[in-house]
PDB file of C-alpha atoms in Angstrom:
ATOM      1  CA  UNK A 229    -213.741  23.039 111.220  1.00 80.00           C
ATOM      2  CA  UNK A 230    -211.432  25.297 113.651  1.00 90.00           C
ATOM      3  CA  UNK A 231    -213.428  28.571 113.562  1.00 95.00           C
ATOM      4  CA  UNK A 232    -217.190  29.465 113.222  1.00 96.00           C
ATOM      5  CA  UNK A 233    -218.356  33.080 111.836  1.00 96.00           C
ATOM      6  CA  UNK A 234    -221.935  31.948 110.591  1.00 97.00           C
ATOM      7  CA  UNK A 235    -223.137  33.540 113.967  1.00 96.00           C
ATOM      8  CA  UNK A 236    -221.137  34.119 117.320  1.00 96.00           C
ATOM      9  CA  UNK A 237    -217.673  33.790 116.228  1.00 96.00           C
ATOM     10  CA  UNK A 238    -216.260  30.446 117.960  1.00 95.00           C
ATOM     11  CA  UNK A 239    -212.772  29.239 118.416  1.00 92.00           C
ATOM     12  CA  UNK A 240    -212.043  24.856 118.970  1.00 87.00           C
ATOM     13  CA  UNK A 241    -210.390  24.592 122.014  1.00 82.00           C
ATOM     14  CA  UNK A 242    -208.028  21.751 123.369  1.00 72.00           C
ATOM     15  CA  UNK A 243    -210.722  19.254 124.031  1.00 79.00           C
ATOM     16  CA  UNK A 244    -212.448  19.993 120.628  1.00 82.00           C
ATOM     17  CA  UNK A 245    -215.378  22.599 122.325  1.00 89.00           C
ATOM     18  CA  UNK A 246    -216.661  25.817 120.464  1.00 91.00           C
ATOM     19  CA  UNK A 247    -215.656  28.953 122.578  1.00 91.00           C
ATOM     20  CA  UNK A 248    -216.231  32.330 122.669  1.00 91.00           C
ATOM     21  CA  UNK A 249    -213.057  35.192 121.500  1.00 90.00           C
ATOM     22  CA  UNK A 250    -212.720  36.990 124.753  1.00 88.00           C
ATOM     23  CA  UNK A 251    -212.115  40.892 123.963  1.00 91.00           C
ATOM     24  CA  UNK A 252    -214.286  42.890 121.236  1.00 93.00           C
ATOM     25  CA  UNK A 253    -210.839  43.840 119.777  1.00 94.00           C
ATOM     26  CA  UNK A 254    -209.594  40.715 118.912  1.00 94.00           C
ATOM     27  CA  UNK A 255    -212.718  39.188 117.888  1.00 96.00           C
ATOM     28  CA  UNK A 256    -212.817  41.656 115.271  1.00 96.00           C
ATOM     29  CA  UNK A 257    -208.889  41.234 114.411  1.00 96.00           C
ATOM     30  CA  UNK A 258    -209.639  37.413 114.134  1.00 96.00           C
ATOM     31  CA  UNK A 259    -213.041  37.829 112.213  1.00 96.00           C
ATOM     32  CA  UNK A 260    -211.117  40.046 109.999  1.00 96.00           C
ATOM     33  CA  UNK A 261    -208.693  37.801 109.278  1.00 96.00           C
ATOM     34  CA  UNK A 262    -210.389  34.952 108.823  1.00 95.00           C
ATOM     35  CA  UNK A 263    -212.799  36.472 106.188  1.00 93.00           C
ATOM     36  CA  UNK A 264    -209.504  37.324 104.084  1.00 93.00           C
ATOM     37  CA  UNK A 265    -207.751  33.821 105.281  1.00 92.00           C
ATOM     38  CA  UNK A 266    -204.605  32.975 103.801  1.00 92.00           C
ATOM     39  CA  UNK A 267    -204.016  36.888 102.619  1.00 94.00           C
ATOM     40  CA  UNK A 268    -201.953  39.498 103.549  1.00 95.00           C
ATOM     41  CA  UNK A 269    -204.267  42.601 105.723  1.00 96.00           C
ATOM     42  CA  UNK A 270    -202.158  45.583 105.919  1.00 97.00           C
ATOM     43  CA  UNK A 271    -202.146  47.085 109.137  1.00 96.00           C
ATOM     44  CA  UNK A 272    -203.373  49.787 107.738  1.00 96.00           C
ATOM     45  CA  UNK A 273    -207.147  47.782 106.664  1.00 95.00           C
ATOM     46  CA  UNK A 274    -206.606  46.158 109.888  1.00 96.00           C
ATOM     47  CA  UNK A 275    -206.579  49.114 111.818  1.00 95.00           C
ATOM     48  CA  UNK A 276    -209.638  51.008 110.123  1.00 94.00           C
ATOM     49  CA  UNK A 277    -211.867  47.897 110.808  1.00 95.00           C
ATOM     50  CA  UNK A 278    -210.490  46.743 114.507  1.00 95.00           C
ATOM     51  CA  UNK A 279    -212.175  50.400 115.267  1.00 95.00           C
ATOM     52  CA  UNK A 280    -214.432  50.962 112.877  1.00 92.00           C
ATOM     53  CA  UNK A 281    -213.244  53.642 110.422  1.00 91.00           C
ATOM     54  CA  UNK A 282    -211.279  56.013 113.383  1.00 93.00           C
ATOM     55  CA  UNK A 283    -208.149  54.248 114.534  1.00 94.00           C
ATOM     56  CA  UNK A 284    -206.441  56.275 117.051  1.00 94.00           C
ATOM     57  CA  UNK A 285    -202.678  57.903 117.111  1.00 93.00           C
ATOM     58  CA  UNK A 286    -200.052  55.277 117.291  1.00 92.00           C
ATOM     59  CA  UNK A 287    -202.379  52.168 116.198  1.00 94.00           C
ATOM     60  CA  UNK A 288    -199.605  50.312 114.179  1.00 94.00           C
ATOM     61  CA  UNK A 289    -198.063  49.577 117.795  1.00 94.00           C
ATOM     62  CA  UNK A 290    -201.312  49.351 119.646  1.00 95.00           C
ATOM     63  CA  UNK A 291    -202.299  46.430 117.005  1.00 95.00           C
ATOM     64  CA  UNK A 292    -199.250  44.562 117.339  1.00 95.00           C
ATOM     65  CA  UNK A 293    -200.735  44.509 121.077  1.00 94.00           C
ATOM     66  CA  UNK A 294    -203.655  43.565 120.018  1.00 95.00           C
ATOM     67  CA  UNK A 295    -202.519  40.475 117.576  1.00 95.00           C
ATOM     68  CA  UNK A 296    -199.991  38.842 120.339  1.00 94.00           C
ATOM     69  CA  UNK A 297    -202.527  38.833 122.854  1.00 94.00           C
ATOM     70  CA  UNK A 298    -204.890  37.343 119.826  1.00 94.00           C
ATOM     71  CA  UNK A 299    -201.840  34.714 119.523  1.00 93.00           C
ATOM     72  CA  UNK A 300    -202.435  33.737 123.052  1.00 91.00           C
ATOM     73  CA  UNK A 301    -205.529  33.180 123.144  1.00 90.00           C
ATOM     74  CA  UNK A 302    -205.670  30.469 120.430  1.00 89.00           C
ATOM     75  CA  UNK A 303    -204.759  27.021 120.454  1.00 87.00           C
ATOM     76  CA  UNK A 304    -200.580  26.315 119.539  1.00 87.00           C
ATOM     77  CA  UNK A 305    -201.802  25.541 116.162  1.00 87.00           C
ATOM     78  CA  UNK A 306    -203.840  28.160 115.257  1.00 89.00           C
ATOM     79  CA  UNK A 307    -201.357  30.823 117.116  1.00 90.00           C
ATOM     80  CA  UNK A 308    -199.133  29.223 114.491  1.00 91.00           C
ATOM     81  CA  UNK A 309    -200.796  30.391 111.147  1.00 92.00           C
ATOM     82  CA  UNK A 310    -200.923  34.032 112.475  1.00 94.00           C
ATOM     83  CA  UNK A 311    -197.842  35.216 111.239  1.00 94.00           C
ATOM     84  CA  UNK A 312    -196.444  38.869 110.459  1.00 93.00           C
ATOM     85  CA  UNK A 313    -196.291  39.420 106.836  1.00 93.00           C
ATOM     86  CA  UNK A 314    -195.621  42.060 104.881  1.00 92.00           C
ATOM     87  CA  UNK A 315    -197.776  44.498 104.166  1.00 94.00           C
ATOM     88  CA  UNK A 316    -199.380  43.848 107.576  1.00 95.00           C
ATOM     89  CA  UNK A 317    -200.491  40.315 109.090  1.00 96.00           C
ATOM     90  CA  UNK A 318    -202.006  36.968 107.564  1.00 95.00           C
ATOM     91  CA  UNK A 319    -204.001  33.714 109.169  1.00 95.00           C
ATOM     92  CA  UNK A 320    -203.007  30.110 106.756  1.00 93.00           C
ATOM     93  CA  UNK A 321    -206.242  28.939 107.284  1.00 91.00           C
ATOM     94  CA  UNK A 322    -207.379  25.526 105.563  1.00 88.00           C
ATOM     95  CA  UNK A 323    -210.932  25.966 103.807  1.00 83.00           C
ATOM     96  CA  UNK A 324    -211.794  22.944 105.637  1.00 86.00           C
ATOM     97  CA  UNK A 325    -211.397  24.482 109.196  1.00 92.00           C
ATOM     98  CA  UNK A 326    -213.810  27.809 108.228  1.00 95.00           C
ATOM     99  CA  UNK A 327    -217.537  27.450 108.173  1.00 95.00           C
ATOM    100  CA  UNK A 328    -217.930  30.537 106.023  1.00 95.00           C
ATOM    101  CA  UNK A 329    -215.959  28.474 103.290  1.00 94.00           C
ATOM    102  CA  UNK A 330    -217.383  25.235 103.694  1.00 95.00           C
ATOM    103  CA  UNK A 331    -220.330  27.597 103.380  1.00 97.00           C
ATOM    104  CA  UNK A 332    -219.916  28.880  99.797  1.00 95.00           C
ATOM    105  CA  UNK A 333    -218.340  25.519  98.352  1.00 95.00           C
ATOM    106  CA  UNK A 334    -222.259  24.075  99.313  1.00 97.00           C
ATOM    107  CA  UNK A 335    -223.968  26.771  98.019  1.00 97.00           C
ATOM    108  CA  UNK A 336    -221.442  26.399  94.884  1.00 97.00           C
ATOM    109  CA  UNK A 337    -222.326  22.297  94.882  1.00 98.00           C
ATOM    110  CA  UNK A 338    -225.982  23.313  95.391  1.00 98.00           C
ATOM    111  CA  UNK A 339    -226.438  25.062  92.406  1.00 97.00           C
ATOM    112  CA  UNK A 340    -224.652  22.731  90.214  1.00 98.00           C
ATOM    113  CA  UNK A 341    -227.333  19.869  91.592  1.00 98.00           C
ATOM    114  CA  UNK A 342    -229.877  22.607  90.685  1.00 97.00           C
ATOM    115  CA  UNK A 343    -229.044  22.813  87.560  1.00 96.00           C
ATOM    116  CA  UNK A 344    -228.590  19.622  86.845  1.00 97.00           C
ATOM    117  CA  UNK A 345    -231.979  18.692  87.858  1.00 95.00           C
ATOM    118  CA  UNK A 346    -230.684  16.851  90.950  1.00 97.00           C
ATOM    119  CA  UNK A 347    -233.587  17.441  92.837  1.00 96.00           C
ATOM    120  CA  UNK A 348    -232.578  14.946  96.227  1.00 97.00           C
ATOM    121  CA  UNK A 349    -228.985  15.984  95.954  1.00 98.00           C
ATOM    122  CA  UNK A 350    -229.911  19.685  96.036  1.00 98.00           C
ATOM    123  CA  UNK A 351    -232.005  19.134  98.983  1.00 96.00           C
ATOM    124  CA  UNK A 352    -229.373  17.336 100.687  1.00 97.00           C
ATOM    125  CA  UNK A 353    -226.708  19.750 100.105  1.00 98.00           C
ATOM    126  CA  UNK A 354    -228.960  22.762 100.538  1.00 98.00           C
ATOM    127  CA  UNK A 355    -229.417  21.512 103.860  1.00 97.00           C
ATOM    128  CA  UNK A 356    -225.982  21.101 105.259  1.00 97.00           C
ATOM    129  CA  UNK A 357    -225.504  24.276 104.055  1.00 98.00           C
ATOM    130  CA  UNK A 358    -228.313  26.195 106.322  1.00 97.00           C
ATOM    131  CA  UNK A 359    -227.199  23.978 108.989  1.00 97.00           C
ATOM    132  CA  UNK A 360    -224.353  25.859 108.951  1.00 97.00           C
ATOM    133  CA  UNK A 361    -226.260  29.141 109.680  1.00 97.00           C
ATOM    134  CA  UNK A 362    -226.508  29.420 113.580  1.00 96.00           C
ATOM    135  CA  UNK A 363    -227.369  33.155 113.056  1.00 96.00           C
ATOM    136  CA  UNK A 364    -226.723  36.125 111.913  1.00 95.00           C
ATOM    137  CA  UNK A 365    -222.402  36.385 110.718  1.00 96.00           C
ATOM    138  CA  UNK A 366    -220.607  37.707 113.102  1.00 96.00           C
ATOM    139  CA  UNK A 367    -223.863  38.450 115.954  1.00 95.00           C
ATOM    140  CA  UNK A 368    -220.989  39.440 118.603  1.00 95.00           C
ATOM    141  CA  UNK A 369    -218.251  41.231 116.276  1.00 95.00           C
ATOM    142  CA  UNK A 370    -218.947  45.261 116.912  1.00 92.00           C
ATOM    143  CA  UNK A 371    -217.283  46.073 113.737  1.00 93.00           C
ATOM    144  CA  UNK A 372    -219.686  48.249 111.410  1.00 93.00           C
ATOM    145  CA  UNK A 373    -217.283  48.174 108.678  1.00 93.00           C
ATOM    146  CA  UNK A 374    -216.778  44.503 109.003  1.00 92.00           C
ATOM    147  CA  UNK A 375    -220.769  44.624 108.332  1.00 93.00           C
ATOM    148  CA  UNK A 376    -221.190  46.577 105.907  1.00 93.00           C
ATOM    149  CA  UNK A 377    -218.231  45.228 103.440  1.00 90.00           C
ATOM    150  CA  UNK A 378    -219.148  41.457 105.047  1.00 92.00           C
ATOM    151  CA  UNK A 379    -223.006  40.428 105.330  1.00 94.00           C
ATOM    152  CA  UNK A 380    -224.952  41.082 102.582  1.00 95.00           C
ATOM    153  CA  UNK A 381    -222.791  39.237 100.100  1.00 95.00           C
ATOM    154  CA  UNK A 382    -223.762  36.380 102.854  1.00 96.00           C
ATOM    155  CA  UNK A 383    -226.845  36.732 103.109  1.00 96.00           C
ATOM    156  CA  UNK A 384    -227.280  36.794  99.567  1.00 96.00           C
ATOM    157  CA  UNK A 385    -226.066  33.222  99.605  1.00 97.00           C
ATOM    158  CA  UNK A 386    -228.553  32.355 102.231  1.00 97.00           C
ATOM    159  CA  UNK A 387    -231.146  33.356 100.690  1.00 97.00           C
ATOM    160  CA  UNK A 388    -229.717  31.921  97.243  1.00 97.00           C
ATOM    161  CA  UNK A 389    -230.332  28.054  99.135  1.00 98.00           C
ATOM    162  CA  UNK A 390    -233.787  28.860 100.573  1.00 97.00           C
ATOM    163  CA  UNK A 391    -234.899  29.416  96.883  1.00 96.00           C
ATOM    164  CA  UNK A 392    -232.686  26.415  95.920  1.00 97.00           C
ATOM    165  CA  UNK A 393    -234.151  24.586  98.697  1.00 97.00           C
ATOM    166  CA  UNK A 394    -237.899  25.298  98.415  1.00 96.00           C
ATOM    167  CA  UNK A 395    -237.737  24.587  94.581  1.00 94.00           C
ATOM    168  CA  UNK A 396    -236.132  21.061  95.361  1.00 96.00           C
ATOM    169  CA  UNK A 397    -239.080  20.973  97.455  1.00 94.00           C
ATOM    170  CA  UNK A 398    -241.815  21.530  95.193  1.00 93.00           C
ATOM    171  CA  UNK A 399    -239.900  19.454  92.804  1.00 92.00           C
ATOM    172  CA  UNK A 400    -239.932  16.474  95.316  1.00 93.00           C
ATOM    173  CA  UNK A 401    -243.886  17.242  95.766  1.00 89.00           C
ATOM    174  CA  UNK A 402    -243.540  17.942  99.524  1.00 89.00           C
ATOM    175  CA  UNK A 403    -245.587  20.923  99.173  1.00 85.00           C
ATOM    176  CA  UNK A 404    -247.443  21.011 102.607  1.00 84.00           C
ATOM    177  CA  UNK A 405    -244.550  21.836 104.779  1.00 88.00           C
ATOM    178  CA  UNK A 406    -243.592  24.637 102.641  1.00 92.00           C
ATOM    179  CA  UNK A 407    -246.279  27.392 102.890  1.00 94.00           C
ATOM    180  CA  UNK A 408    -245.756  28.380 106.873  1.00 94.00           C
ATOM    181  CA  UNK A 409    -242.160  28.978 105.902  1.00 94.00           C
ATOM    182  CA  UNK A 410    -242.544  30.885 102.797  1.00 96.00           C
ATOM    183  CA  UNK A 411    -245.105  32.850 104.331  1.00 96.00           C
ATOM    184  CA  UNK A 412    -242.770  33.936 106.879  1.00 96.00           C
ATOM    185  CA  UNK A 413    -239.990  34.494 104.670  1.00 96.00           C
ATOM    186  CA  UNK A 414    -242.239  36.605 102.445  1.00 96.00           C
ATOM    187  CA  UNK A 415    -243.079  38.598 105.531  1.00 96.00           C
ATOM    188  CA  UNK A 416    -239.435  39.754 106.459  1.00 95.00           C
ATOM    189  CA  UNK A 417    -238.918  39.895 102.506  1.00 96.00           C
ATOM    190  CA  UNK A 418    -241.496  41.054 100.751  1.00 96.00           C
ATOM    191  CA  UNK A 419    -240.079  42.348  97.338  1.00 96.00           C
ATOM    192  CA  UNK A 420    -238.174  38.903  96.658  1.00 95.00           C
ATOM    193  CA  UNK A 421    -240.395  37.845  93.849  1.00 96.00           C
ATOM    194  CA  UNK A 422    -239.165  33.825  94.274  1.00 96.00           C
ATOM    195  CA  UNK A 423    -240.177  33.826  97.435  1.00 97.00           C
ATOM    196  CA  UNK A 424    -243.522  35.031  96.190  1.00 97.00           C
ATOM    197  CA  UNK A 425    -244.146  32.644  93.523  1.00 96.00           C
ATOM    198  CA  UNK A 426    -242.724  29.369  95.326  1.00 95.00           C
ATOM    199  CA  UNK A 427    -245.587  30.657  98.088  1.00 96.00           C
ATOM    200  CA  UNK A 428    -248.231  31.110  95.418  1.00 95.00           C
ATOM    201  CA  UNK A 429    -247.220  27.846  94.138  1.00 93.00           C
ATOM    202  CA  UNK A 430    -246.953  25.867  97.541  1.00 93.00           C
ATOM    203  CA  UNK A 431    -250.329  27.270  97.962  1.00 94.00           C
ATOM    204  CA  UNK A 432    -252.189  26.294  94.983  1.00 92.00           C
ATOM    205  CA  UNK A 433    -250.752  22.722  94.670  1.00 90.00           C
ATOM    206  CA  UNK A 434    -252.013  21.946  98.432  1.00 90.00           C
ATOM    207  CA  UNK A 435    -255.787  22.804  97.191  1.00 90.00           C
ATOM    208  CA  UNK A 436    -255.578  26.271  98.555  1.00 93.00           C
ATOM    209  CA  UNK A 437    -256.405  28.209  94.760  1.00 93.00           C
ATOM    210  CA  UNK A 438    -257.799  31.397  96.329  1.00 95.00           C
ATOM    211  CA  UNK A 439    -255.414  31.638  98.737  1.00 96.00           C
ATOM    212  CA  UNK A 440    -252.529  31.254  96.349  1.00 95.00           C
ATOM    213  CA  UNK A 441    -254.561  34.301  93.850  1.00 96.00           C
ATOM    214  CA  UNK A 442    -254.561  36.335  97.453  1.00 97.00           C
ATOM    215  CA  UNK A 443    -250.997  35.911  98.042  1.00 97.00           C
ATOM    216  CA  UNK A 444    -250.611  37.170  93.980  1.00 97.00           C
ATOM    217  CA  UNK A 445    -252.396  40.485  94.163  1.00 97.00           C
ATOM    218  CA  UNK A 446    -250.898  40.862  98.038  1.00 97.00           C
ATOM    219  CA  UNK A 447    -247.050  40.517  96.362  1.00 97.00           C
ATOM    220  CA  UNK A 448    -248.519  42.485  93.089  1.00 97.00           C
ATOM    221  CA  UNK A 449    -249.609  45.309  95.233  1.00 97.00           C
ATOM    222  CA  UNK A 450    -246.170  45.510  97.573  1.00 97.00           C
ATOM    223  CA  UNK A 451    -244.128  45.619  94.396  1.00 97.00           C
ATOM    224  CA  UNK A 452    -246.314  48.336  92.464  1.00 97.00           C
ATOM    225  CA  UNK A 453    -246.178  50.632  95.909  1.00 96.00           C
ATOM    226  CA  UNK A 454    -242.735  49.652  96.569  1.00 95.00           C
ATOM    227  CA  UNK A 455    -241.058  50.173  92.895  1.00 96.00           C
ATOM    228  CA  UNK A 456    -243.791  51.185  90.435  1.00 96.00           C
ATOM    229  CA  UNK A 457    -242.881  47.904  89.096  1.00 96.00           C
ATOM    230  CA  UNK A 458    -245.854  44.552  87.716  1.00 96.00           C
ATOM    231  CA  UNK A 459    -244.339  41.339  89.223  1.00 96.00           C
ATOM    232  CA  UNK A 460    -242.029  39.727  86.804  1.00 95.00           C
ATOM    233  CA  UNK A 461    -241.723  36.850  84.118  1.00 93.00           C
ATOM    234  CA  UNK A 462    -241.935  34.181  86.706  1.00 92.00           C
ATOM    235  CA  UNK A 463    -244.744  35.618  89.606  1.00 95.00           C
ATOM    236  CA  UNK A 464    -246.570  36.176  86.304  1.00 94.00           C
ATOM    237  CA  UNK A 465    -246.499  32.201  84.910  1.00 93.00           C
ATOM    238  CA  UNK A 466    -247.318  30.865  88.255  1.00 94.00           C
ATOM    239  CA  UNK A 467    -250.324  33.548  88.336  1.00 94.00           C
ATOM    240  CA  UNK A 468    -251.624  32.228  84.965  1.00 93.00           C
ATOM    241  CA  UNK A 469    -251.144  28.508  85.583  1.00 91.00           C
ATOM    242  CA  UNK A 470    -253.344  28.806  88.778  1.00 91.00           C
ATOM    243  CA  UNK A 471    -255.868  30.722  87.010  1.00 91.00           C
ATOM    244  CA  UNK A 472    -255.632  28.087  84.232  1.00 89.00           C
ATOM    245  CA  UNK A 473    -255.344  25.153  86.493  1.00 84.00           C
ATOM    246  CA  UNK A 474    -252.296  23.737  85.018  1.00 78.00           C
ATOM    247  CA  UNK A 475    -249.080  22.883  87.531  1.00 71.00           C
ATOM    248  CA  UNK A 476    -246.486  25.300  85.985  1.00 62.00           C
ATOM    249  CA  UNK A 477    -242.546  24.086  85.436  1.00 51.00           C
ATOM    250  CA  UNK A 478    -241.044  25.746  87.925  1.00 47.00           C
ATOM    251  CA  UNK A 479    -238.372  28.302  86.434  1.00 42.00           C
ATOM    252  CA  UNK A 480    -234.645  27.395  88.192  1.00 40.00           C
ATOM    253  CA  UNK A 481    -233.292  29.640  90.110  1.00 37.00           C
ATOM    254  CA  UNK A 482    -229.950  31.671  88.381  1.00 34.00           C
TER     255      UNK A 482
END
């Protein structure tokens, strides 16, 4: 990979180092491009994201500022692929050489192993994937637009390889590292039912029944408050295998 938005957004430089876009301008210009690599951005998209929804008098020529001293800054190769093209300006950029595609092609792989019942190979793959994750997209990019449009369909996928992830998990019986984690996730996000029942399930299959009925009527009572809503099909079959005893086939994740 050349460039790295699954946190700080990182450049490779000559000797093959991550570094750091110098200039809040052009690391939004470059994060913008990248997440539409390989298409046109009008300079008119360009300039309502590089400031955030008020571009100022003149910006067509105050971009083209912006973008050659963007060219500059990047390696010969990479200053290459940013070329002017009409309606505005494009960066030819490899899937191979972004982690945010890389990213998506494992989730994509992920969830065929899923569904396959490939419960090593999901593991495997759901891994690389996270690895991928050094924090939050785009942590130095002041762009609220670039948010907004940007992160949640990302952290959707995140979250999409934890579930993937923890059910391989359960599937491959290695229960007992599980429950710290879930409880934490469950903690930051406390209406995602999975999360819920993988916990509940983690819980009850490491010989820790009345904790697993707690963490039930705990997620029972968030959702009810939260959206007037009884958990769902799944929190509900994990619920009544533990009250039953029986070690419930875990439902796949869609």
């Amino acid at each position: 990979m050349r460039f790295r938005l699954l946190g700080p957004l990182e450049v490779v430089d000559v000797a093959g180092q991550w570094q750091p876009v110098a200039g809040p301008r052009q690391r939004i210009l470059l994060a913008t491009l990248l997440l539409h690599a390989s298409t046109p951005v009008s300079v008119d998209q360009l300039a309502e994201t590089v400031w955030d929804g008020v571009p100022p008098a003149g910006y067509a020529q105050t971009l083209r500022s912006h973008v050659m001293r963007l060219r500059r800054s990047l390696q010969e190769q990479d200053a290459a692929r940013l070329q002017t093209r009409a309606p505005g300006y494009t960066l030819e950029v490899p899937e191979s050489d972004l982690d945010t595609h890389r990213f998506e092609i494992l989730c994509r792989e992920a969830g065929e192993h899923l569904r396959a019942g490939a419960w090593s190979e999901v593991d495997d793959t759901t891994e690389r994937a996270l690895g991928l994750w050094r924090a939050q997209p785009l942590l130095d990019v002041s762009s609220h637009l670039l948010a907004r449009t940007m992160l949640p369909r990302l952290e959707y996928l995140r979250l999409q390889l934890l579930e993937y992830r923890f059910e391989a998990a359960l599937r491959l019986g290695r229960d007992h590292v599980l429950v710290p984690q879930l409880q934490s996730l469950v903690a930051v996000h406390p209406l995602h039912e999975r999360f819920h029942a993988q916990l509940m399930l983690s819980l009850s299959r490491t010989g820790r029944r009345v904790e697993a009925l707690d963490a039930y009527r705990t997620a029972r009572r968030i959702l009810i408050d939260e959206l007037g809503v009884e958990p769902g099909p799944e929190m509900t079959r994990v619920h009544q295998s533990i009250l039953s005893g029986d070690d419930p086939v875990f439902g796949r994740a869609a």
